[in-house]
Tab-separated table of C-alpha atoms and ligand atoms in Angstrom:
chain	number	residue	atom	x	y	z
A	1	MET	CA	-0.046	-0.009	0.042
A	2	ASN	CA	1.445	3.406	-0.852
A	3	MET	CA	1.656	6.047	1.800
A	4	MET	CA	-1.313	8.119	0.646
A	5	SER	CA	-3.745	5.359	0.445
A	6	ALA	CA	-2.469	3.923	3.642
A	7	ILE	CA	-3.182	7.266	5.362
A	8	ARG	CA	-6.493	7.634	3.665
A	9	GLY	CA	-7.382	4.172	4.701
A	10	ARG	CA	-6.758	5.077	8.265
A	11	ALA	CA	-8.738	8.270	8.154
A	12	LEU	CA	-11.814	7.940	10.037
A	13	ARG	CA	-14.841	10.084	9.379
A	14	GLY	CA	-17.013	10.319	12.458
A	15	MET	CA	-16.843	8.746	15.881
A	16	ALA	CA	-19.364	6.080	15.018
A	17	VAL	CA	-16.393	4.193	13.615
A	18	LEU	CA	-13.963	5.305	16.388
A	19	ALA	CA	-14.060	2.239	18.614
A	20	LEU	CA	-14.098	3.373	22.229
A	21	GLY	CA	-13.668	-0.098	23.682
A	22	ALA	CA	-16.172	-2.393	25.345
A	23	SER	CA	-16.264	-1.619	29.090
A	24	THR	CA	-14.379	1.485	29.899
A	25	LEU	CA	-14.481	0.843	33.661
A	26	ALA	CA	-13.865	-2.889	33.646
A	27	VAL	CA	-11.323	-3.775	36.292
A	28	ASN	CA	-9.499	-7.161	35.778
A	29	ALA	CA	-9.931	-9.632	38.497
A	30	ALA	CA	-6.345	-10.794	38.689
A	31	VAL	CA	-4.313	-9.474	41.589
A	32	GLU	CA	-1.983	-6.705	40.625
A	33	THR	CA	1.210	-6.003	42.521
A	34	LYS	CA	0.488	-2.335	43.310
A	35	PRO	CA	3.166	-0.099	44.803
A	36	THR	CA	2.803	0.585	48.601
A	37	HIS	CA	5.870	2.733	49.201
A	38	TYR	CA	7.939	5.470	47.753
A	39	LEU	CA	11.507	4.224	47.989
A	40	GLU	CA	14.393	6.671	48.307
A	41	ILE	CA	17.775	5.275	47.313
A	42	GLU	CA	21.163	6.901	47.679
A	43	ALA	CA	22.615	7.286	44.164
A	44	HIS	CA	25.265	9.826	43.276
A	45	ASP	CA	25.965	8.959	39.619
A	46	LYS	CA	24.420	7.507	36.581
A	47	ASP	CA	26.055	4.101	37.030
A	48	THR	CA	24.284	3.743	40.330
A	49	ARG	CA	21.006	4.921	38.777
A	50	SER	CA	21.467	2.362	35.923
A	51	LEU	CA	22.180	-0.375	38.381
A	52	VAL	CA	18.663	0.276	39.676
A	53	SER	CA	17.036	0.577	36.196
A	54	ARG	CA	18.813	-2.550	35.003
A	55	ALA	CA	17.374	-4.373	38.103
A	56	GLY	CA	14.022	-3.833	36.549
A	57	TYR	CA	12.754	-0.659	38.313
A	58	ALA	CA	11.058	2.403	36.823
A	59	ILE	CA	12.826	5.296	38.349
A	60	ASP	CA	10.456	8.071	39.007
A	61	GLU	CA	12.619	10.842	40.370
A	62	VAL	CA	16.247	11.665	39.979
A	63	ARG	CA	18.200	14.208	42.166
A	64	SER	CA	21.881	14.667	42.347
A	65	ASP	CA	22.455	12.385	45.295
A	66	ARG	CA	19.320	10.090	45.401
A	67	ILE	CA	16.619	8.680	43.329
A	68	PHE	CA	13.006	7.768	44.150
A	69	LEU	CA	10.794	4.982	42.869
A	70	LEU	CA	7.388	3.347	43.428
A	71	GLY	CA	7.834	-0.030	45.117
A	72	ARG	CA	6.917	-2.389	47.856
A	73	LEU	CA	8.606	-3.369	51.137
A	74	GLU	CA	10.055	-6.586	49.600
A	75	ASP	CA	11.968	-4.325	47.075
A	76	VAL	CA	13.866	-2.862	49.919
A	77	ALA	CA	15.740	-6.140	50.659
A	78	ARG	CA	16.206	-6.751	47.083
A	79	LEU	CA	17.874	-3.407	46.422
A	80	GLU	CA	19.931	-3.688	49.598
A	81	ARG	CA	21.395	-6.846	48.218
A	82	LEU	CA	22.759	-4.628	45.389
A	83	SER	CA	24.565	-2.671	48.130
A	84	LEU	CA	22.194	0.172	47.896
A	85	LYS	CA	21.031	2.321	50.772
A	86	VAL	CA	17.211	2.418	50.863
A	87	LYS	CA	14.476	4.291	52.764
A	88	ALA	CA	10.831	3.345	52.321
A	89	ARG	CA	8.018	5.827	52.849
A	90	PRO	CA	4.335	4.734	52.759
A	91	LEU	CA	2.576	6.181	49.751
A	92	GLN	CA	0.390	9.206	50.639
A	93	GLU	CA	-3.265	9.154	49.551
A	94	ARG	CA	-2.836	12.657	48.027
A	95	TRP	CA	-0.214	11.253	45.545
A	96	PHE	CA	-3.130	9.391	43.901
A	97	ALA	CA	-5.611	12.197	43.816
A	98	MET	CA	-7.000	13.156	40.464
A	99	ASP	CA	-8.741	16.362	41.861
A	100	ALA	CA	-11.664	17.740	40.092
A	101	SER	CA	-14.466	20.095	40.817
A	102	PRO	CA	-17.262	21.127	38.502
A	103	GLU	CA	-15.850	24.631	38.141
A	104	ALA	CA	-12.209	23.970	38.057
A	105	ALA	CA	-10.055	22.392	35.205
A	106	ARG	CA	-9.831	18.652	35.262
A	107	TYR	CA	-8.039	15.951	33.403
A	108	THR	CA	-9.542	14.779	30.145
A	109	SER	CA	-10.827	11.219	29.666
A	110	TYR	CA	-10.149	8.930	26.763
A	111	ALA	CA	-13.624	9.386	25.436
A	112	GLU	CA	-13.456	13.147	25.873
A	113	VAL	CA	-10.135	13.233	24.027
A	114	ALA	CA	-11.586	11.379	21.144
A	115	GLN	CA	-14.730	13.596	21.204
A	116	GLN	CA	-12.765	16.821	21.282
A	117	LEU	CA	-10.607	15.787	18.315
A	118	LYS	CA	-13.699	14.831	16.554
A	119	ASP	CA	-15.176	18.252	17.200
A	120	LEU	CA	-11.978	19.888	16.082
A	121	GLU	CA	-12.336	18.228	12.829
A	122	ALA	CA	-16.045	18.995	12.570
A	123	SER	CA	-15.589	22.717	12.998
A	124	ASN	CA	-12.401	22.943	10.970
A	125	SER	CA	-12.615	20.411	8.308
A	126	SER	CA	-10.292	22.258	5.874
A	127	LEU	CA	-7.363	22.011	8.455
A	128	VAL	CA	-8.093	18.909	10.523
A	129	THR	CA	-8.575	15.280	9.686
A	130	LEU	CA	-9.446	12.726	12.446
A	131	MET	CA	-7.769	9.486	12.040
A	132	SER	CA	-6.998	6.386	13.998
A	133	LEU	CA	-3.388	5.504	14.455
A	134	GLY	CA	-4.652	1.844	14.904
A	135	ARG	CA	-6.315	-0.234	17.630
A	136	SER	CA	-5.054	-0.861	21.168
A	137	THR	CA	-4.704	-4.297	22.752
A	138	GLU	CA	-8.274	-4.141	24.069
A	139	GLY	CA	-9.598	-2.908	20.734
A	140	ARG	CA	-9.798	0.886	21.292
A	141	ASP	CA	-8.868	3.221	18.486
A	142	VAL	CA	-5.942	5.485	19.109
A	143	PRO	CA	-7.226	8.846	18.064
A	144	MET	CA	-4.949	11.182	15.964
A	145	VAL	CA	-5.466	14.370	14.131
A	146	ARG	CA	-3.691	15.475	10.992
A	147	ILE	CA	-3.368	19.308	11.028
A	148	SER	CA	-2.316	21.062	7.883
A	149	GLY	CA	-3.457	23.676	5.456
A	150	LYS	CA	-2.516	21.355	2.639
A	151	SER	CA	-4.149	18.132	1.485
A	152	ILE	CA	-2.250	14.866	1.709
A	153	ALA	CA	-1.696	15.062	-2.050
A	154	GLN	CA	-0.453	18.684	-1.929
A	155	ALA	CA	1.757	17.842	1.041
A	156	GLU	CA	3.244	15.045	-0.862
A	157	GLY	CA	3.767	17.124	-3.987
A	158	GLU	CA	5.455	19.964	-2.080
A	159	LYS	CA	7.286	17.433	0.057
A	160	LEU	CA	6.206	19.180	3.258
A	161	PRO	CA	8.126	18.112	6.486
A	162	VAL	CA	6.133	15.977	8.864
A	163	ILE	CA	6.204	16.284	12.647
A	164	PHE	CA	4.594	13.968	15.179
A	165	TYR	CA	3.476	14.817	18.694
A	166	MET	CA	2.524	11.804	20.927
A	167	GLY	CA	1.287	11.653	24.481
A	168	CYS	CA	0.591	8.974	27.072
A	169	HIS	CA	2.802	6.023	26.411
A	170	HIS	CA	2.482	5.697	30.227
A	171	ALA	CA	-1.091	5.419	31.507
A	172	ARG	CA	-0.831	7.540	34.683
A	173	GLU	CA	0.997	10.464	32.975
A	174	HIS	CA	-2.153	12.421	32.470
A	175	LEU	CA	-0.488	15.774	31.825
A	176	SER	CA	1.264	14.129	28.815
A	177	VAL	CA	-2.243	13.977	27.284
A	178	GLU	CA	-3.402	17.508	27.982
A	179	VAL	CA	-0.398	19.248	26.428
A	180	PRO	CA	-0.590	17.762	22.938
A	181	LEU	CA	-4.369	18.040	23.066
A	182	MET	CA	-4.314	21.685	23.883
A	183	TYR	CA	-1.581	22.196	21.357
A	184	ALA	CA	-3.722	20.795	18.569
A	185	LYS	CA	-6.549	23.097	19.593
A	186	TYR	CA	-4.222	26.029	19.805
A	187	LEU	CA	-2.900	25.558	16.334
A	188	VAL	CA	-6.424	25.418	14.907
A	189	ALA	CA	-7.704	28.264	16.958
A	190	ASN	CA	-4.926	30.597	15.980
A	191	TYR	CA	-4.604	29.740	12.379
A	192	ALA	CA	-6.940	32.452	11.171
A	193	THR	CA	-5.385	35.343	13.231
A	194	ASN	CA	-1.734	34.522	13.734
A	195	ALA	CA	0.306	34.776	10.522
A	196	ASP	CA	3.201	32.684	11.902
A	197	ILE	CA	0.835	29.825	12.882
A	198	LYS	CA	-0.775	30.041	9.486
A	199	ARG	CA	2.569	29.860	7.735
A	200	LEU	CA	3.743	26.878	9.808
A	201	VAL	CA	0.431	24.932	9.474
A	202	ASP	CA	0.402	25.624	5.725
A	203	SER	CA	3.957	24.497	5.293
A	204	ARG	CA	4.057	21.415	7.459
A	205	GLU	CA	1.984	18.157	8.083
A	206	ILE	CA	1.382	17.890	11.842
A	207	TYR	CA	0.150	14.744	13.531
A	208	VAL	CA	-1.018	14.766	17.119
A	209	ALA	CA	-1.942	11.606	18.988
A	210	PRO	CA	-2.511	12.453	22.624
A	211	ILE	CA	-3.079	8.995	23.922
A	212	ILE	CA	-0.918	6.263	22.506
A	213	ASN	CA	-1.940	3.912	25.327
A	214	PRO	CA	-5.783	4.168	25.583
A	215	ASP	CA	-6.347	0.892	27.596
A	216	GLY	CA	-3.896	2.009	30.202
A	217	HIS	CA	-5.342	5.492	30.353
A	218	VAL	CA	-8.951	4.277	30.661
A	219	TYR	CA	-7.752	1.822	33.433
A	220	ASP	CA	-5.901	4.596	35.318
A	221	TYR	CA	-8.264	7.589	34.733
A	222	ARG	CA	-10.722	8.427	37.527
A	223	ASN	CA	-12.458	11.779	37.500
A	224	GLY	CA	-12.162	13.325	40.938
A	225	ILE	CA	-11.070	10.229	42.790
A	226	ARG	CA	-8.040	8.075	43.203
A	227	GLY	CA	-5.973	7.084	40.157
A	228	GLN	CA	-4.542	3.658	39.889
A	229	MET	CA	-0.943	4.580	39.537
A	230	TRP	CA	-0.766	2.365	36.366
A	231	ARG	CA	2.128	2.695	33.961
A	232	LYS	CA	1.958	-0.056	31.332
A	233	ASN	CA	-0.542	-1.099	28.694
A	234	ARG	CA	-3.200	-3.660	29.560
A	235	ARG	CA	-1.957	-6.778	27.731
A	236	ALA	CA	-2.756	-9.960	29.780
A	237	ASN	CA	0.595	-11.575	30.148
A	238	GLY	CA	-0.961	-14.952	30.650
A	239	ASP	CA	0.291	-15.405	34.155
A	240	GLY	CA	-2.157	-13.280	35.987
A	241	SER	CA	-0.134	-10.202	35.443
A	242	TYR	CA	-0.931	-7.319	33.142
A	243	GLY	CA	1.025	-4.887	30.949
A	244	VAL	CA	4.057	-4.244	28.906
A	245	ASP	CA	6.029	-0.995	29.293
A	246	LEU	CA	5.507	0.587	25.900
A	247	ASN	CA	8.613	2.719	26.400
A	248	ARG	CA	10.700	-0.411	26.552
A	249	ASN	CA	9.065	-2.222	23.594
A	250	TYR	CA	10.577	-0.437	20.644
A	251	SER	CA	13.255	-2.337	18.640
A	252	TRP	CA	16.367	-0.192	18.904
A	253	GLY	CA	18.609	-1.921	21.473
A	254	TRP	CA	15.559	-3.745	22.839
A	255	GLY	CA	16.190	-5.672	25.921
A	256	THR	CA	19.821	-4.460	26.344
A	257	GLY	CA	19.309	-2.896	29.829
A	258	GLY	CA	17.044	-0.880	31.940
A	259	SER	CA	14.085	-3.092	31.125
A	260	ASP	CA	12.939	-6.439	32.493
A	261	THR	CA	11.839	-9.899	31.281
A	262	ASN	CA	9.749	-10.275	34.505
A	263	THR	CA	6.100	-9.740	33.441
A	264	ARG	CA	5.253	-8.049	36.828
A	265	SER	CA	7.946	-5.467	36.453
A	266	ASP	CA	6.838	-1.870	35.578
A	267	VAL	CA	9.529	-1.909	32.942
A	268	TYR	CA	8.570	-5.302	31.415
A	269	MET	CA	9.929	-5.129	27.823
A	270	GLY	CA	7.376	-7.601	26.285
A	271	THR	CA	8.046	-10.934	24.451
A	272	ALA	CA	9.714	-9.212	21.429
A	273	PRO	CA	10.381	-5.793	20.023
A	274	PHE	CA	7.105	-4.308	18.855
A	275	SER	CA	5.083	-7.207	20.484
A	276	GLU	CA	2.404	-4.702	21.482
A	277	ALA	CA	-0.385	-3.290	19.351
A	278	GLU	CA	0.273	0.202	20.644
A	279	THR	CA	3.928	0.317	19.616
A	280	GLN	CA	3.107	-1.421	16.278
A	281	ASN	CA	0.788	1.441	15.624
A	282	VAL	CA	3.531	4.001	16.036
A	283	LYS	CA	5.903	1.951	14.022
A	284	ALA	CA	3.526	1.434	11.129
A	285	PHE	CA	2.745	5.141	10.935
A	286	VAL	CA	6.288	6.483	11.304
A	287	ASP	CA	7.695	3.914	8.894
A	288	MET	CA	5.492	5.191	6.129
A	289	GLN	CA	6.371	8.834	6.754
A	290	PRO	CA	9.733	9.444	5.037
A	291	ARG	CA	9.304	13.198	5.419
A	292	MET	CA	9.018	12.979	9.207
A	293	THR	CA	11.966	15.030	10.632
A	294	THR	CA	10.830	15.696	14.178
A	295	LEU	CA	9.000	13.940	16.928
A	296	LEU	CA	8.057	14.552	20.591
A	297	SER	CA	6.798	12.032	23.048
A	298	THR	CA	5.442	13.720	26.255
A	299	HIS	CA	5.746	11.961	29.471
A	300	THR	CA	5.630	13.045	33.213
A	301	PHE	CA	7.141	13.968	35.487
A	302	SER	CA	10.499	15.645	36.419
A	303	GLU	CA	10.844	18.640	34.063
A	304	LEU	CA	13.347	17.331	31.737
A	305	ILE	CA	14.135	17.533	27.926
A	306	LEU	CA	15.674	14.212	26.939
A	307	TYR	CA	17.295	13.123	23.657
A	308	PRO	CA	19.038	9.930	22.448
A	309	TRP	CA	20.720	7.778	23.363
A	310	GLY	CA	18.824	6.217	26.201
A	311	GLY	CA	19.972	2.696	25.910
A	312	THR	CA	23.733	3.461	25.981
A	313	TYR	CA	25.986	6.045	27.473
A	314	ASP	CA	27.536	6.593	24.076
A	315	LYS	CA	26.923	9.991	22.628
A	316	ILE	CA	25.208	10.274	19.200
A	317	GLY	CA	27.733	9.733	16.556
A	318	GLU	CA	30.223	7.893	18.807
A	319	LYS	CA	29.207	4.350	17.783
A	320	GLN	CA	25.689	4.850	16.265
A	321	GLY	CA	24.101	7.812	14.645
A	322	ASN	CA	25.656	10.852	12.832
A	323	PRO	CA	28.078	12.929	14.848
A	324	ALA	CA	26.763	16.002	13.053
A	325	ASP	CA	23.400	15.481	14.668
A	326	LEU	CA	24.621	15.792	18.265
A	327	PRO	CA	25.109	19.553	18.263
A	328	VAL	CA	21.703	19.894	16.627
A	329	PHE	CA	20.033	17.849	19.379
A	330	GLU	CA	21.983	19.681	22.132
A	331	LYS	CA	21.154	23.145	20.650
A	332	MET	CA	17.519	22.240	20.325
A	333	ALA	CA	17.259	20.928	23.762
A	334	ARG	CA	19.075	23.961	25.151
A	335	ASP	CA	16.893	26.413	23.233
A	336	MET	CA	13.705	24.817	24.331
A	337	SER	CA	14.843	24.770	27.962
A	338	ALA	CA	15.091	28.511	27.972
A	339	TRP	CA	11.206	28.624	27.805
A	340	ASN	CA	10.112	25.774	30.013
A	341	LYS	CA	13.062	25.831	32.330
A	342	TYR	CA	13.382	22.092	32.122
A	343	THR	CA	16.752	20.352	32.277
A	344	PRO	CA	18.184	19.389	28.852
A	345	GLN	CA	20.145	16.128	28.877
A	346	GLN	CA	20.893	12.873	27.044
A	347	SER	CA	18.381	10.281	28.157
A	348	SER	CA	20.982	7.827	29.637
A	349	ASP	CA	22.434	10.576	31.770
A	350	LEU	CA	19.316	9.939	33.796
A	351	TYR	CA	19.603	6.113	33.670
A	352	ILE	CA	20.023	3.507	31.047
A	353	ALA	CA	16.664	2.317	29.580
A	354	SER	CA	16.511	0.530	26.254
A	355	GLY	CA	13.720	0.211	23.764
A	356	ASP	CA	12.266	3.636	24.144
A	357	THR	CA	10.545	5.685	21.438
A	358	THR	CA	13.174	8.242	20.678
A	359	ASP	CA	16.152	5.833	20.305
A	360	TRP	CA	14.113	3.855	17.746
A	361	ALA	CA	12.864	6.971	15.951
A	362	TYR	CA	16.320	8.530	15.699
A	363	GLY	CA	18.246	5.260	15.255
A	364	THR	CA	15.989	3.873	12.553
A	365	HIS	CA	14.729	6.982	10.741
A	366	GLY	CA	17.190	9.790	11.765
A	367	ILE	CA	14.212	11.751	13.257
A	368	PHE	CA	15.136	14.448	15.752
A	369	ALA	CA	13.124	12.834	18.529
A	370	PHE	CA	12.671	14.244	22.004
A	371	THR	CA	11.084	13.072	25.223
A	372	PHE	CA	9.712	15.789	27.462
A	373	GLU	CA	9.197	14.950	31.115
A	374	LEU	CA	6.545	17.511	32.069
A	375	SER	CA	5.716	19.022	35.468
A	376	PRO	CA	5.861	18.664	38.348
A	377	SER	CA	9.485	18.147	39.359
A	378	SER	CA	8.689	15.754	42.157
A	379	MET	CA	6.342	13.285	43.703
A	380	PHE	CA	6.216	15.657	46.631
A	381	GLY	CA	4.808	18.365	44.343
A	382	GLY	CA	2.038	16.097	42.956
A	383	GLY	CA	3.829	13.381	40.967
A	384	PHE	CA	1.695	11.755	38.415
A	385	TYR	CA	-1.477	13.402	39.633
A	386	PRO	CA	-0.731	17.058	40.194
A	387	SER	CA	-3.672	19.431	40.725
A	388	PRO	CA	-5.380	20.013	37.392
A	389	ALA	CA	-4.659	23.739	38.070
A	390	VAL	CA	-1.187	22.990	36.504
A	391	ILE	CA	-2.590	21.913	33.129
A	392	GLU	CA	-2.830	25.496	31.702
A	393	PRO	CA	0.578	26.654	33.096
A	394	THR	CA	2.303	23.500	31.860
A	395	PHE	CA	0.810	23.953	28.398
A	396	ASN	CA	1.851	27.628	28.450
A	397	ALA	CA	5.400	26.778	29.485
A	398	ASN	CA	5.703	24.223	26.626
A	399	LEU	CA	3.942	26.106	23.893
A	400	LYS	CA	7.028	27.784	22.552
A	401	PRO	CA	9.203	24.633	22.697
A	402	LEU	CA	6.493	22.878	20.684
A	403	LEU	CA	6.253	25.728	18.238
A	404	TYR	CA	10.110	25.851	17.972
A	405	MET	CA	10.092	22.174	16.879
A	406	LEU	CA	7.520	22.962	14.371
A	407	GLU	CA	9.382	26.028	13.012
A	408	PHE	CA	12.583	23.954	12.562
A	409	ALA	CA	10.897	20.805	11.385
A	410	ASN	CA	11.661	21.601	7.677
A	411	ASP	CA	15.417	21.370	8.530
A	412	PRO	CA	16.358	20.983	12.167
A	413	ARG	CA	20.051	21.609	11.263
A	414	ARG	CA	19.049	25.200	10.775
A	415	VAL	CA	19.148	25.672	14.569
A	416	LEU	CA	22.937	25.859	14.410
A	417	THR	CA	23.089	28.769	11.905
A	418	GLU	CA	19.862	30.738	12.201
A	419	ARG	CA	18.432	32.962	14.843
A	420	ILE	CA	15.153	31.975	16.597
A	421	PRO	CA	12.466	33.860	14.706
A	422	ASN	CA	10.769	36.828	16.322
A	423	PHE	CA	7.505	35.336	16.914
A	424	LEU	CA	9.114	32.868	19.376
A	425	GLN	CA	10.774	35.698	21.085
A	426	THR	CA	7.756	37.588	22.238
A	427	PRO	CA	4.910	36.300	24.508
A	428	VAL	CA	2.547	34.033	22.651
A	429	LYS	CA	-1.084	34.931	23.059
A	430	ILE	CA	-2.920	31.700	23.826
A	431	GLY	CA	-6.414	32.735	23.884
A	432	VAL	CA	-6.963	32.165	27.585
A	433	GLY	CA	-4.048	34.337	28.753
A	434	ILE	CA	-0.464	35.140	28.096
A	435	ALA	CA	2.355	32.555	28.070
A	436	SER	CA	3.813	31.628	31.472
A	437	ALA	CA	5.726	34.085	33.592
A	438	LYS	CA	8.610	31.563	33.072
A	439	ASP	CA	8.740	32.884	29.546
A	440	VAL	CA	12.018	34.459	28.541
A	441	GLN	CA	13.180	36.788	25.821
A	442	PHE	CA	16.266	35.821	23.753
B	1	LIG	O1	11.642	5.713	31.910
B	1	LIG	C1	11.022	6.185	30.919
B	1	LIG	O2	10.361	5.553	30.217
B	1	LIG	C2	10.884	7.693	30.913
B	1	LIG	N1	10.540	8.253	32.191
B	1	LIG	S1	9.081	8.008	32.797
B	1	LIG	O3	9.132	8.492	34.231
B	1	LIG	N2	8.026	8.910	32.195
B	1	LIG	O4	8.782	6.643	32.769
B	1	LIG	C3	12.183	8.330	30.415
B	1	LIG	C4	12.763	7.651	29.181
B	1	LIG	C5	14.034	8.225	28.912
B	1	LIG	N3	14.769	7.305	28.310
B	1	LIG	C6	15.853	6.695	28.971
B	1	LIG	N4	16.388	7.195	30.080
B	1	LIG	N5	16.490	5.819	28.206
B	2	LIG	ZN1	6.556	8.063	31.043
């Protein structure tokens, strides 16, 4: 199938055909090993952090002298056997709270995301096409919008650059849904009145898929009550356990460290690279987009801008990749950090983790692929379920970084030689206010 017909084949007109999955609140009967404690581990360097990630733990928080992760009391002894110093704190109820009130902002459910993207298409059909990236393990569609002033045929004829924004590989990372969702709406809402947005939307093909892992999101999402603290997808592993870590299931360096063969681990890598429907969806789409130059996968939390490699300490170009790309990644990450004040770094400086989205996208396709770990900076500041009051400021802080990626998507190497254009140097009007006070002038 050629690319155009493949994309057309995936375009879905109307929510009647967007499968929302059978029972959205079904809870599986099998016993899950839920975390009970937040473990604090003394760790002064990346080797110590990688010792922990290689032992099959998802590290949730990194500080200069310690790390934190969700675990259970039995993990304390296990980690101590690796000669680590560990403290365990019982999880606090407030760390699970998905606050909501009728008046205040609240997190968006899967069905609402699908509906809002459908509405976006309905009221802006010349710019927006609702599609499905594919089906999830439990049969839900993965909603995605294509945003462009040009048709697919025109975009192909003009060889427009393609950029892909994805959210929610990890179920409990709800802010990672909100930012790409608000961004899609922002681009459409500002097209008619903002000449720079019009220029970019007319000269790029933009794809936004806010929930790559719908089953996990539905399982985790609770409006106004306790979330489930769930990370993985909802694959039944066949032994009573559920879930594969989608950010360990991509093929580049799959299974070479920082992921686990134990099905109960939060970083379970799956039975094979791309064993999961959700990562297959991303692969099938990206593989047929030769003009895709840039990609962002939003996650939470920690306030970081990460770039490859994550599966090895080697720098880009040292053994794999093009050495000329390293300064481009570094400059992009640094430029973007001026707006959101996040820390720019190579993924593996955090800890080794193999099989993530960005290593695959860059390694296989040369795509300038970034992971943003959005707010907050710590579990103690709200962790995976910060107050929904942070949704808007988090979007505001990240709007310019997202627009910057879009600006340079036609040739990311331009960041080395060209100034950041004026429209990114002044506050961006977002319709509901002015960009964050964190905003800086270059
Ligand atoms: O561990 C992950 O998958 C990401 N962090 S999260 O807390 N959202 O789970 C970070 C991935 C960055 N990649 C590597 N460190 N390799
Ligand atoms: Zn994540």
